[in-house]
CSV table of C-alpha atoms in Angstrom, one decimal:
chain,number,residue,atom,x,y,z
A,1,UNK,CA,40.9,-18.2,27.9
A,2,UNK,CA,36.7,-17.9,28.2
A,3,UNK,CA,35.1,-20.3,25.5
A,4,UNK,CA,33.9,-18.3,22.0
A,5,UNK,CA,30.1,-18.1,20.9
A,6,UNK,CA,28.8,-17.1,18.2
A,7,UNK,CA,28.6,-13.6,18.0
A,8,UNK,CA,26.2,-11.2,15.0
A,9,UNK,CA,25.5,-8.0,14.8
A,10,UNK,CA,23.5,-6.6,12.5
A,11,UNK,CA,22.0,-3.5,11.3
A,12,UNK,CA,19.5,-2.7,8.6
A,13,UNK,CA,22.2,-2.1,6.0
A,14,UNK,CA,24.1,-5.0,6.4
A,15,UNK,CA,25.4,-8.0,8.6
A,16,UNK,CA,28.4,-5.9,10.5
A,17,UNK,CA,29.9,-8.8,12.3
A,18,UNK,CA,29.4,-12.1,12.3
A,19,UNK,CA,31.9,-15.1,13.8
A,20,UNK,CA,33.3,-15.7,17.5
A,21,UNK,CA,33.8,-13.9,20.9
A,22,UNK,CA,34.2,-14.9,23.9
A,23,UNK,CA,33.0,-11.6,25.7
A,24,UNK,CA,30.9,-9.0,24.7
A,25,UNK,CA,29.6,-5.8,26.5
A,26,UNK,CA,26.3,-4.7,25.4
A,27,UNK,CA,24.7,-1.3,27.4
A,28,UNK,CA,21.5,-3.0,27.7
A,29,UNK,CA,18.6,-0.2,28.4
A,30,UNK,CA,18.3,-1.5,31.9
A,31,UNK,CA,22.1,-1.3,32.7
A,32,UNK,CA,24.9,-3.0,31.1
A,33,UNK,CA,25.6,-6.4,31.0
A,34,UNK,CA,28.4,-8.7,29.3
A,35,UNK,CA,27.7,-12.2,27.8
A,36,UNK,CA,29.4,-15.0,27.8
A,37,UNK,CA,29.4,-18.5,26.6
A,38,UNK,CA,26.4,-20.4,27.9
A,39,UNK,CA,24.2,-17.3,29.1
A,40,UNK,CA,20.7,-18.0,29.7
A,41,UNK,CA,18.2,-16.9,27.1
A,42,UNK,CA,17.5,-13.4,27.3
A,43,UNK,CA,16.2,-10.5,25.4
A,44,UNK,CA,16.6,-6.9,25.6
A,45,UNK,CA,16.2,-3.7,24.4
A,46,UNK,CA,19.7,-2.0,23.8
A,47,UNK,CA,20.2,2.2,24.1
A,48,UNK,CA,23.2,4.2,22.5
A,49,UNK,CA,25.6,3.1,23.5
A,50,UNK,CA,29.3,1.3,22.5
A,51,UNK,CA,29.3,-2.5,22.4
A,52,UNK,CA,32.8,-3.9,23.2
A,53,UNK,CA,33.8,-7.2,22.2
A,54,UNK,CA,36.3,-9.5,22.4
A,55,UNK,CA,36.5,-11.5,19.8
A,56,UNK,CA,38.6,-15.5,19.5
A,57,UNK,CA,41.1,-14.1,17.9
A,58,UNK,CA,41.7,-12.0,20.9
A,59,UNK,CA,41.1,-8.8,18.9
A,60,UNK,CA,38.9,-6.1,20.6
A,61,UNK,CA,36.1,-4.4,19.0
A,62,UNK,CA,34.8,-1.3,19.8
A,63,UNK,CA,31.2,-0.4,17.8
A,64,UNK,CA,29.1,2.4,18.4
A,65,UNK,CA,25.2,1.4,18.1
A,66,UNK,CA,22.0,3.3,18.1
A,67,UNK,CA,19.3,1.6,19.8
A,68,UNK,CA,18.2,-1.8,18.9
A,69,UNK,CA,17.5,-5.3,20.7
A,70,UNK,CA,19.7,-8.0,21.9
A,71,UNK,CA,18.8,-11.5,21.5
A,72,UNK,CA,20.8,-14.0,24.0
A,73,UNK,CA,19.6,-18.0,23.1
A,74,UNK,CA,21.5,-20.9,23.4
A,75,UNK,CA,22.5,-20.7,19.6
A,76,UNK,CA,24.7,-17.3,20.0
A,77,UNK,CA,24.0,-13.9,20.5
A,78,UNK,CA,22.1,-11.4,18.3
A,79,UNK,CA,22.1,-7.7,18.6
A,80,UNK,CA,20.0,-5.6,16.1
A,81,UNK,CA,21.3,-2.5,16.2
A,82,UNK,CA,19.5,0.6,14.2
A,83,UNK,CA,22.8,1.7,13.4
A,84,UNK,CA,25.8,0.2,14.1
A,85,UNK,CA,29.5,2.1,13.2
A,86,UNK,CA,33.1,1.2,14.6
A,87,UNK,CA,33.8,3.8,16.7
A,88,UNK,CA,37.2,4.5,14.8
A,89,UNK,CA,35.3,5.8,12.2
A,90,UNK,CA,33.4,8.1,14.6
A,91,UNK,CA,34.3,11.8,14.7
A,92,UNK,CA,32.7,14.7,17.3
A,93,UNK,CA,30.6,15.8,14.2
A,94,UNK,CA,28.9,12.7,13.8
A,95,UNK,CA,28.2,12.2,17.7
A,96,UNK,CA,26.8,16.1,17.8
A,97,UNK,CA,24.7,15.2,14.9
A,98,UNK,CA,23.2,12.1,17.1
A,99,UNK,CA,22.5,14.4,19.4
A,100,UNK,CA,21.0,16.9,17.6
A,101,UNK,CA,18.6,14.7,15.9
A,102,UNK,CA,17.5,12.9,19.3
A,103,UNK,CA,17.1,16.9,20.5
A,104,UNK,CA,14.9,17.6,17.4
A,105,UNK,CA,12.6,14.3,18.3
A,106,UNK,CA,12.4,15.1,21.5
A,107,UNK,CA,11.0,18.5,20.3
A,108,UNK,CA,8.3,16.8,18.5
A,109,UNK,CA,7.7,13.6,20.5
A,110,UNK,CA,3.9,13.1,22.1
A,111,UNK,CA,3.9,13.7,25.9
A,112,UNK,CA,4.2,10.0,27.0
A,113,UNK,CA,7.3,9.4,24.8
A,114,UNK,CA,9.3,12.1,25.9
A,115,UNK,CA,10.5,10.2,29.0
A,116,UNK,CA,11.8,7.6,27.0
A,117,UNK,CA,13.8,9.7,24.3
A,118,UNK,CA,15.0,12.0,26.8
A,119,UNK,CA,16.5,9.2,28.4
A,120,UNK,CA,18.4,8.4,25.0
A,121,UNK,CA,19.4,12.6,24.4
A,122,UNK,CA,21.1,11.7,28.0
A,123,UNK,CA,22.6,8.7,27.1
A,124,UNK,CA,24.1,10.0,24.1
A,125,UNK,CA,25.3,12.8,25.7
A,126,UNK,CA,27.4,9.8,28.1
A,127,UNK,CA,28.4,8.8,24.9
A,128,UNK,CA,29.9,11.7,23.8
A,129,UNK,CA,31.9,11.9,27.1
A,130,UNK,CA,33.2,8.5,27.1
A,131,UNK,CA,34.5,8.5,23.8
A,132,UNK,CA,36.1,12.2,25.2
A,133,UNK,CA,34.8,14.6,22.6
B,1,UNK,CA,10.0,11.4,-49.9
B,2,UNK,CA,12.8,12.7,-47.6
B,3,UNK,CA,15.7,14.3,-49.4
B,4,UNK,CA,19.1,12.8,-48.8
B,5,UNK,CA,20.3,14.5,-46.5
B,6,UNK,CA,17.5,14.6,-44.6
B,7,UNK,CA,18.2,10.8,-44.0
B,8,UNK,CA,21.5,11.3,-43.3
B,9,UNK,CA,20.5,13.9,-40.4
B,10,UNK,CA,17.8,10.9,-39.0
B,11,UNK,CA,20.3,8.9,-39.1
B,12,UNK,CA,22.7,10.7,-37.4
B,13,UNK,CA,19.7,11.6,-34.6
B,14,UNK,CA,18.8,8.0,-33.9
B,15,UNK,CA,22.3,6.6,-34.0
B,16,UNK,CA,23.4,9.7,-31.1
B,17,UNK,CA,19.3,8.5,-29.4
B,18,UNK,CA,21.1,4.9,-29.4
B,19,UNK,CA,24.3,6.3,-27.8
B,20,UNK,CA,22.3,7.4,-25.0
B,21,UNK,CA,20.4,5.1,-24.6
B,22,UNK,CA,23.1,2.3,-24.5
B,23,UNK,CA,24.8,3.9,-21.7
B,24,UNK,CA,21.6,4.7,-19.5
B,25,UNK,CA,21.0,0.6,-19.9
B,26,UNK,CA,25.5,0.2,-18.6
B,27,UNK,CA,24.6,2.9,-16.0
B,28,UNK,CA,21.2,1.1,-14.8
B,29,UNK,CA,23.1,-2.3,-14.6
B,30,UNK,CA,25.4,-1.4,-12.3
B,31,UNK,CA,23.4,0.7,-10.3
B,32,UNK,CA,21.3,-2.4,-9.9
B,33,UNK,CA,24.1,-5.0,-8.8
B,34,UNK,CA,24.4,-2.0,-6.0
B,35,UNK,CA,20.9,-2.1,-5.1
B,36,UNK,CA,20.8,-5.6,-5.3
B,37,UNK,CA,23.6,-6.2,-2.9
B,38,UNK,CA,22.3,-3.5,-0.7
B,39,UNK,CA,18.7,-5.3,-0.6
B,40,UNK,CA,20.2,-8.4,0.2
B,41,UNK,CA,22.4,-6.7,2.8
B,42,UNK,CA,19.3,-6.0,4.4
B,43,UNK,CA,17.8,-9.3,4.9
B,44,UNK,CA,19.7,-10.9,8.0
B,45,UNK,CA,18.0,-7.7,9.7
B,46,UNK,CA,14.4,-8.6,8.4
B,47,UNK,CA,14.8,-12.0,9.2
B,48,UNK,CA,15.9,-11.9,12.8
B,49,UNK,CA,13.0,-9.1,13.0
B,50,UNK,CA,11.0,-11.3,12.3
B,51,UNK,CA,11.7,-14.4,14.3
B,52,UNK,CA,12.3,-12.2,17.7
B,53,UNK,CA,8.4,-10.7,16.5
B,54,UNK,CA,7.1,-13.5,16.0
B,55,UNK,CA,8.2,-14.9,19.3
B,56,UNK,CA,7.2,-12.1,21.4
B,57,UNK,CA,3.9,-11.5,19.7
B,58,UNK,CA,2.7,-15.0,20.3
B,59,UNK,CA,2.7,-14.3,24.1
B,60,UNK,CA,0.7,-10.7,23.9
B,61,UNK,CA,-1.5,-11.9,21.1
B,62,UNK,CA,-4.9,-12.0,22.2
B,63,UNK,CA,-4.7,-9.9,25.0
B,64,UNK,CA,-6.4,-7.2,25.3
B,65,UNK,CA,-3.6,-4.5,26.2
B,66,UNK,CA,-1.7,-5.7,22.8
B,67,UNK,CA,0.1,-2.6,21.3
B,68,UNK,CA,-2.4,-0.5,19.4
B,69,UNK,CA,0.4,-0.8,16.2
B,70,UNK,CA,-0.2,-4.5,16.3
B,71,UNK,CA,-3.8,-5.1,17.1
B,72,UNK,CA,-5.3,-2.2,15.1
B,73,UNK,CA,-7.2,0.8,16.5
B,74,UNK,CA,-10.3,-2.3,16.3
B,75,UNK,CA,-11.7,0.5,13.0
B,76,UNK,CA,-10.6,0.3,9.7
B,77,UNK,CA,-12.7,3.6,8.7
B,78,UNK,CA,-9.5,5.7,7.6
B,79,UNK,CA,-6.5,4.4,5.5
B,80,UNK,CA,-3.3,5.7,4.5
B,81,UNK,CA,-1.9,4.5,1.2
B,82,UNK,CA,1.6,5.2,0.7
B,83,UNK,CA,3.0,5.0,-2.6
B,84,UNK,CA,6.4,4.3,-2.9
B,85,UNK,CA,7.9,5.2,-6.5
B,86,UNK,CA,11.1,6.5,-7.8
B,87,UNK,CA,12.3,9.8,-8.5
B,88,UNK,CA,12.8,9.6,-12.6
B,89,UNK,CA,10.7,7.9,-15.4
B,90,UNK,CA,12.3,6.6,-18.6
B,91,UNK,CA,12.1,3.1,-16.9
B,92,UNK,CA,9.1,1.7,-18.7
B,93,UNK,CA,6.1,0.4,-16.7
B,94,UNK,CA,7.6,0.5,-13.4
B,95,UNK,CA,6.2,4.1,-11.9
B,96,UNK,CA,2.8,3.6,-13.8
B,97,UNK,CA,2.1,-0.3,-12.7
B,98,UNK,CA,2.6,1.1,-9.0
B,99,UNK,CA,1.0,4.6,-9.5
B,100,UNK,CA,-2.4,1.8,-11.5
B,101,UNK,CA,-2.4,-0.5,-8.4
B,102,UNK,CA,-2.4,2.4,-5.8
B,103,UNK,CA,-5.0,4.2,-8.1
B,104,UNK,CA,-7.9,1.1,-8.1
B,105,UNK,CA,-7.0,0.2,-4.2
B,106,UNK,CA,-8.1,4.2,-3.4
B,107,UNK,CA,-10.9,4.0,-5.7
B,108,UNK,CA,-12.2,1.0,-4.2
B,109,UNK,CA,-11.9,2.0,-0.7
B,110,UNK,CA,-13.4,5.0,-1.7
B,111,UNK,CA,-16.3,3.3,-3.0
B,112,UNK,CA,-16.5,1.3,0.0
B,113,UNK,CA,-17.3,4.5,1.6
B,114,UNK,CA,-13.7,4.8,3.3
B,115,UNK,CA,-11.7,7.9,4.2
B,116,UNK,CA,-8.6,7.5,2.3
B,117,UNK,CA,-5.4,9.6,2.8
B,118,UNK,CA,-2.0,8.6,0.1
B,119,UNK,CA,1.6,9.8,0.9
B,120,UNK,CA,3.8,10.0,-2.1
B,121,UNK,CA,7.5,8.7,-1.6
B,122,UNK,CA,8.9,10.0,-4.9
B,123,UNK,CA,8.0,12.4,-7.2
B,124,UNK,CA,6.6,10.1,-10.0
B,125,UNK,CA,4.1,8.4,-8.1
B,126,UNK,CA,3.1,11.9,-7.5
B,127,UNK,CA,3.2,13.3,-10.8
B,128,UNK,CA,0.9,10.0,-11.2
B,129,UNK,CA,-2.4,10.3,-8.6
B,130,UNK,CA,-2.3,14.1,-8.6
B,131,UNK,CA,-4.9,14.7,-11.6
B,132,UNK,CA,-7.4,12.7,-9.7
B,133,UNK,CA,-6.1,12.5,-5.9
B,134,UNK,CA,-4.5,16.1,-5.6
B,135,UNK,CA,-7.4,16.7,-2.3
B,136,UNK,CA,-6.5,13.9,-0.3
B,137,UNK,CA,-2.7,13.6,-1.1
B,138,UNK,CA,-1.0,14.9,2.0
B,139,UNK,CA,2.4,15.3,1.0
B,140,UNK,CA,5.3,14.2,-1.0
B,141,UNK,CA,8.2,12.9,0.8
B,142,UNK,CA,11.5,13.8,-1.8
B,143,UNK,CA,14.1,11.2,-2.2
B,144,UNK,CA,15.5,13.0,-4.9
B,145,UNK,CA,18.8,13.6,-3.0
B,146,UNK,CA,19.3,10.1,-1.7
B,147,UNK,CA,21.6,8.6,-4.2
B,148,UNK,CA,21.6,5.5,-1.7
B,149,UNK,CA,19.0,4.4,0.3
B,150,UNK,CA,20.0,4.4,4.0
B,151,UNK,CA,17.7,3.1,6.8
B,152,UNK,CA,17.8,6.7,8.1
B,153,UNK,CA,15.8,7.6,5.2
B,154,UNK,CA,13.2,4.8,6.3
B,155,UNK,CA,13.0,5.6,9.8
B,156,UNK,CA,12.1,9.3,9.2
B,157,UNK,CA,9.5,8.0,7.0
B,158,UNK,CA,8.5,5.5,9.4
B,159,UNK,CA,8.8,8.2,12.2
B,160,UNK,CA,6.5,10.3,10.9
B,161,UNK,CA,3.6,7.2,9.6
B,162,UNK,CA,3.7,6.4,13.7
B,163,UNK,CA,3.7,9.6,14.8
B,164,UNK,CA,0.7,10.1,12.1
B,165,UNK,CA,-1.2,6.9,14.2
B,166,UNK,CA,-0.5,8.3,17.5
B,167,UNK,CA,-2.2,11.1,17.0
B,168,UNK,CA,-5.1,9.2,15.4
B,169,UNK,CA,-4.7,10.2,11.6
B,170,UNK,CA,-5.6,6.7,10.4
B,171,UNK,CA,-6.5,3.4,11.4
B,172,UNK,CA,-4.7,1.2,8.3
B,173,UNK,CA,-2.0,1.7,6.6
B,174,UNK,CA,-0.6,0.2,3.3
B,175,UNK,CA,2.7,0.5,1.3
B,176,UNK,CA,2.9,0.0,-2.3
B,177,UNK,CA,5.7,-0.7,-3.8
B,178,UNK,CA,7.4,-2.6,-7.2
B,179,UNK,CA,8.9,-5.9,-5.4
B,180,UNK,CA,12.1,-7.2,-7.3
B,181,UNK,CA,11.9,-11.0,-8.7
B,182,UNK,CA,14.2,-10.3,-11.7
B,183,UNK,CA,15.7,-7.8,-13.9
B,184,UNK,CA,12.6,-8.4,-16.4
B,185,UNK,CA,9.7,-9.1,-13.6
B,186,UNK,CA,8.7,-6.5,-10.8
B,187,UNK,CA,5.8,-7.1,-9.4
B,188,UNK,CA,4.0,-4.4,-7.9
B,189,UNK,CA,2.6,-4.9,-4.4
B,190,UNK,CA,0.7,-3.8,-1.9
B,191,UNK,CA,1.5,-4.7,1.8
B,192,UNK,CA,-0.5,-3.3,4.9
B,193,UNK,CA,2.3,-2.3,8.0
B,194,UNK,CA,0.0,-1.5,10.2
B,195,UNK,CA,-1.8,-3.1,11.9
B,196,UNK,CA,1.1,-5.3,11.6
B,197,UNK,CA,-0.3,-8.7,9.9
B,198,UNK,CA,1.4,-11.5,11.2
B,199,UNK,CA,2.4,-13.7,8.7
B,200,UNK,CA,1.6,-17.4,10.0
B,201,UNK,CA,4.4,-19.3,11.4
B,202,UNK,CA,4.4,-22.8,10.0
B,203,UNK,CA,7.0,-24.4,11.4
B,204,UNK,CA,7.9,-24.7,15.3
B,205,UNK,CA,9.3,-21.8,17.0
B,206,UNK,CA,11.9,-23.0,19.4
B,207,UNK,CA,10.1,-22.6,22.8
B,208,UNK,CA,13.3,-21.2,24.9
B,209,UNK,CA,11.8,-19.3,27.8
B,210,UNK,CA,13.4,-16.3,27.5
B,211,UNK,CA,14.1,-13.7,30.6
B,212,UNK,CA,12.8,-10.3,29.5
B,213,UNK,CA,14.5,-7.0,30.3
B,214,UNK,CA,12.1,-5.2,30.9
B,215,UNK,CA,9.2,-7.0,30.1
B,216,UNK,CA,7.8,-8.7,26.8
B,217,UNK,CA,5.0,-5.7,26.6
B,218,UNK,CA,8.0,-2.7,26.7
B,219,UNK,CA,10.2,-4.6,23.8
B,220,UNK,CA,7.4,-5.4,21.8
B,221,UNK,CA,6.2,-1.3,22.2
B,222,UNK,CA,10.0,-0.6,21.6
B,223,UNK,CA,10.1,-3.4,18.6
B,224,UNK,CA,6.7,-2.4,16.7
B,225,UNK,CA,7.8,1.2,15.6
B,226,UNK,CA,11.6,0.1,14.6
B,227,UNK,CA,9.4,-3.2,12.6
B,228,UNK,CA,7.9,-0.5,10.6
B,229,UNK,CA,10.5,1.4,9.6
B,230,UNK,CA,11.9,-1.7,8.7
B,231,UNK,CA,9.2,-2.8,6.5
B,232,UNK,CA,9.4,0.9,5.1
B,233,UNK,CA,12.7,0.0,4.6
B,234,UNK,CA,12.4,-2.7,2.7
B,235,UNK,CA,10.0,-1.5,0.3
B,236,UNK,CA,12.4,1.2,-0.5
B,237,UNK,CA,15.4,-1.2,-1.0
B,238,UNK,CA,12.5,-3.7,-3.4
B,239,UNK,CA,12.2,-0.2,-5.3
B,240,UNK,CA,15.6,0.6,-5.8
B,241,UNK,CA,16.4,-2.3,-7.4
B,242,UNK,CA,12.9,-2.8,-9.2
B,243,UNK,CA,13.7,0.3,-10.8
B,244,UNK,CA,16.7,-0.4,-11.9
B,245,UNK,CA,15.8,-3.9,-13.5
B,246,UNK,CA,12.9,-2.1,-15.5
B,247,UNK,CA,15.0,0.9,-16.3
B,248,UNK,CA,17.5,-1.5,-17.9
B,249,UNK,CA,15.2,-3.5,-19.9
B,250,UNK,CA,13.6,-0.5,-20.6
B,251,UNK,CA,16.9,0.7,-22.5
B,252,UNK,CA,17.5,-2.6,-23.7
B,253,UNK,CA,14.6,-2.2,-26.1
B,254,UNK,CA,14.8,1.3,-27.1
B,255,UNK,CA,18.6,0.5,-28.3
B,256,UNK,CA,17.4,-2.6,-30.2
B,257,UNK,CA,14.5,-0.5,-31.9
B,258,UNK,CA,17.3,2.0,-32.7
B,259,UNK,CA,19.4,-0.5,-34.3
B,260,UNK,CA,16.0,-1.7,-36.1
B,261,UNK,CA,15.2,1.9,-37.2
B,262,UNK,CA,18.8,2.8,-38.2
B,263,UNK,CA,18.8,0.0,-40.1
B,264,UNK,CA,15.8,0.9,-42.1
B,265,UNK,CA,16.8,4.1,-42.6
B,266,UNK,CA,20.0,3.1,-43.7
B,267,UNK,CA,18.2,1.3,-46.2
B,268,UNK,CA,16.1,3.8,-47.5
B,269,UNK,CA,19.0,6.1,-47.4
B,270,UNK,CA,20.8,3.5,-49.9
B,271,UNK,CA,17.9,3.4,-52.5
B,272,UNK,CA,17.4,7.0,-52.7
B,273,UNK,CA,21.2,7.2,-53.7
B,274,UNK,CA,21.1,4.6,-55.9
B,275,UNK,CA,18.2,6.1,-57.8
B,276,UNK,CA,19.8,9.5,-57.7
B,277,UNK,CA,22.6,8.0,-59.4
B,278,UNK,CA,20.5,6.2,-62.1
B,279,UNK,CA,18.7,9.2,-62.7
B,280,UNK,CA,21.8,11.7,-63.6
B,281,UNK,CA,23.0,8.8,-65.6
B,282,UNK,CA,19.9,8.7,-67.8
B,283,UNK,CA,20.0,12.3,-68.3
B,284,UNK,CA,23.8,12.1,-69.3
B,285,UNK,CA,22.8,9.3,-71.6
B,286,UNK,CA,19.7,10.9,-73.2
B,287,UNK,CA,21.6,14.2,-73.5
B,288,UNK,CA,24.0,12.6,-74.8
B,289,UNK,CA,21.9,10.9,-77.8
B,290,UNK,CA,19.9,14.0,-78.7
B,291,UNK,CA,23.3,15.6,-80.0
């Protein structure tokens, strides 16, 4: 089995997960990527997306995140996630809602964000296929 | 002098007053161990925040395409104040102390010859500046349905202050808020989020050269508008629990000064009865003896 690291993620509210994985999938805003023990230090932005790790115990863990940055360094791997829910605790109301409320910023956004959000109306509209609602 | 059972009725009044005022001190305590939790909750975030910020910004610092939310529009002709307060009063000082600190800061600008601008989060601040600030308050932002503060709350608020800079509506801006040390000391403060003000790294930041995806410049535009919300965030969280704290020592005295005045009137109360009761026995007495 891979070697653990130390894994956290964290959103505003609270620390969501802290401890050991050996694998973790992050969909980085720039493509995916997975870590793994010993990656080189690296930092990225994240977009929505789900972040699946495997944790020491060999559990998986499936979360749902909304934006943030990910923060590879030799001590473990960070990910600050806006919002950060287990996707068993996500329903197609709550996705549609995402969705809506990216739609509404998009609506309002200045001319030279607009690329960037409608890049994240697009992704979330992935989302909501992947997780087959 | 009060007839008897006039007291009795006071009495009765101040004793139900107590009652209430008993349980709004229970309820604020454990609405504070909630918004205590929740602030602390919150602090892993800040923190990490802060170190990745602090690591990026040192590179771009300086230069002179440095994100306009970090180095300033290079004016600081127009400020925004906003004044973060909570949504009911019967919590002693704590609205007022915020509402007087935000008050002098726009009166000072002001006499500095500054264009000032507030934004009320909470009605009381409001309820507060509007006698003397009701021209330049732009709006109130309610909070009066939020039972718990979520971040979601603080990024709309947040949203909005950025979208506010893009378009050129100010050049600094300020928070005020009540920051927590202890259930009978909140401190009210004032804190300026944008620009951002770095607060000076003492010790050594670990010098890892990092690989940046995409570059330091596009996190940093992406990380500055999610740091203020944050910081948004954070004041909001300070507020909760500040409010709480005061509210609760805030009931703590009114239910000792109703114990104090129930007391007294209990005493009073006593007296009167006792000198009914001497008086009616006189009158038996000397009625008595005239026969």
């Amino acid at each position: 089995m891979a070697e653990a690291f130390t894994f956290e993620l964290v959103s505003p509210e609270k620390l969501v997960f802290s401890g050991d994985a050996t694998e973790v999938m992050v969909p980085g805003t720039e493509g995916y990527f997975t870590v793994m023990k010993d990656h080189a230090p690296f930092m990225t932005t994240v977009k929505p997306g789900v972040v699946e790790a495997k944790l020491d115990t060999g559990e998986e863990m499936k979360v749902f995140v909304r934006g943030g940055l990910a923060d590879v360094s030799a001590k473990g791997f960070t990910l600050l996630a806006e919002l950060a829910k287990p996707v068993s605790d996500i329903d197609s109301d709550f996705i549609n809602e995402e969705i809506k409320t990216a739609e509404d910023d998009l609506n309002y956004a200045i001319e030279d964000k607009k690329l960037s959000m409608e890049e994240k109306l697009n992704q979330l509209k992935d989302v909501k296929v992947q997780l087959g609602f | 002098m009060p007839s008897l059972k006039d007291l009795k009725n006071r009495i009765a009044s101040v004793k139900a007053t107590q009652k209430i005022t008993k349980a709004m001190q229970m309820v604020a305590a454990a609405k504070l161990r909630k918004a205590q939790e929740a602030a602390e909750a919150a602090r892993p975030y800040a923190e990490r925040m802060n170190a990745v910020m602090a690591n990026i910004s040192a590179g771009v610092q300086g230069q002179d395409n440095a994100p306009k939310l970090m180095a300033g529009t290079g004016r600081d002709d127009r400020h925004l104040l906003v004044v973060m307060t909570a949504e009911r009063g019967l919590c002693g000082g704590f609205n007022s102390s915020i509402a007087r600190l935000a008050r002098e800061k726009a009166n000072s600008l002001k006499a500095a010859g500054k264009d000032v601008k507030i934004l009320c989060v909470g009605k009381k601040g409001f309820d507060a500046l509007k006698s003397q600030f009701s021209d330049i308050i732009i709006d109130v932002v309610d909070m009066r349905e939020v039972k718990q503060v979520a971040f979601d709350n603080a990024d709309s608020v947040g949203k909005r202050l950025i979208e506010m800079f893009d378009e050129g509506a100010f050049d600094v801006c300020t928070v005020f808020y009540s920051e927590f040390k202890s259930v009978i000391s909140q401190i009210p403060t004032a804190q300026q989020i944008i620009p951002v003000e770095m607060k000076e790294q003492v010790e050594e930041l670990d010098v890892v050269q990092y690989e940046y995806e995409p570059d330091e410049e596009q996190i940093l535009q992406d990380l500055l508008p999610r740091n203020i919300s944050m910081q948004v965030f954070r004041g909001l969280l300070e507020n909760a629990a500040s409010e709480q704290g005061a509210r609760m020592s805030a009931m703590d005295n009114a239910t000792r000064n109703a114990g104090e005045m129930i007391d007294k009137l209990t005493i009073s109360y006593n007296r009167q009865r006792q000198a009914q009761i001497t008086k009616e026995l006189i009158e038996i007495i000397s009625g008595a003896e005239a026969l």
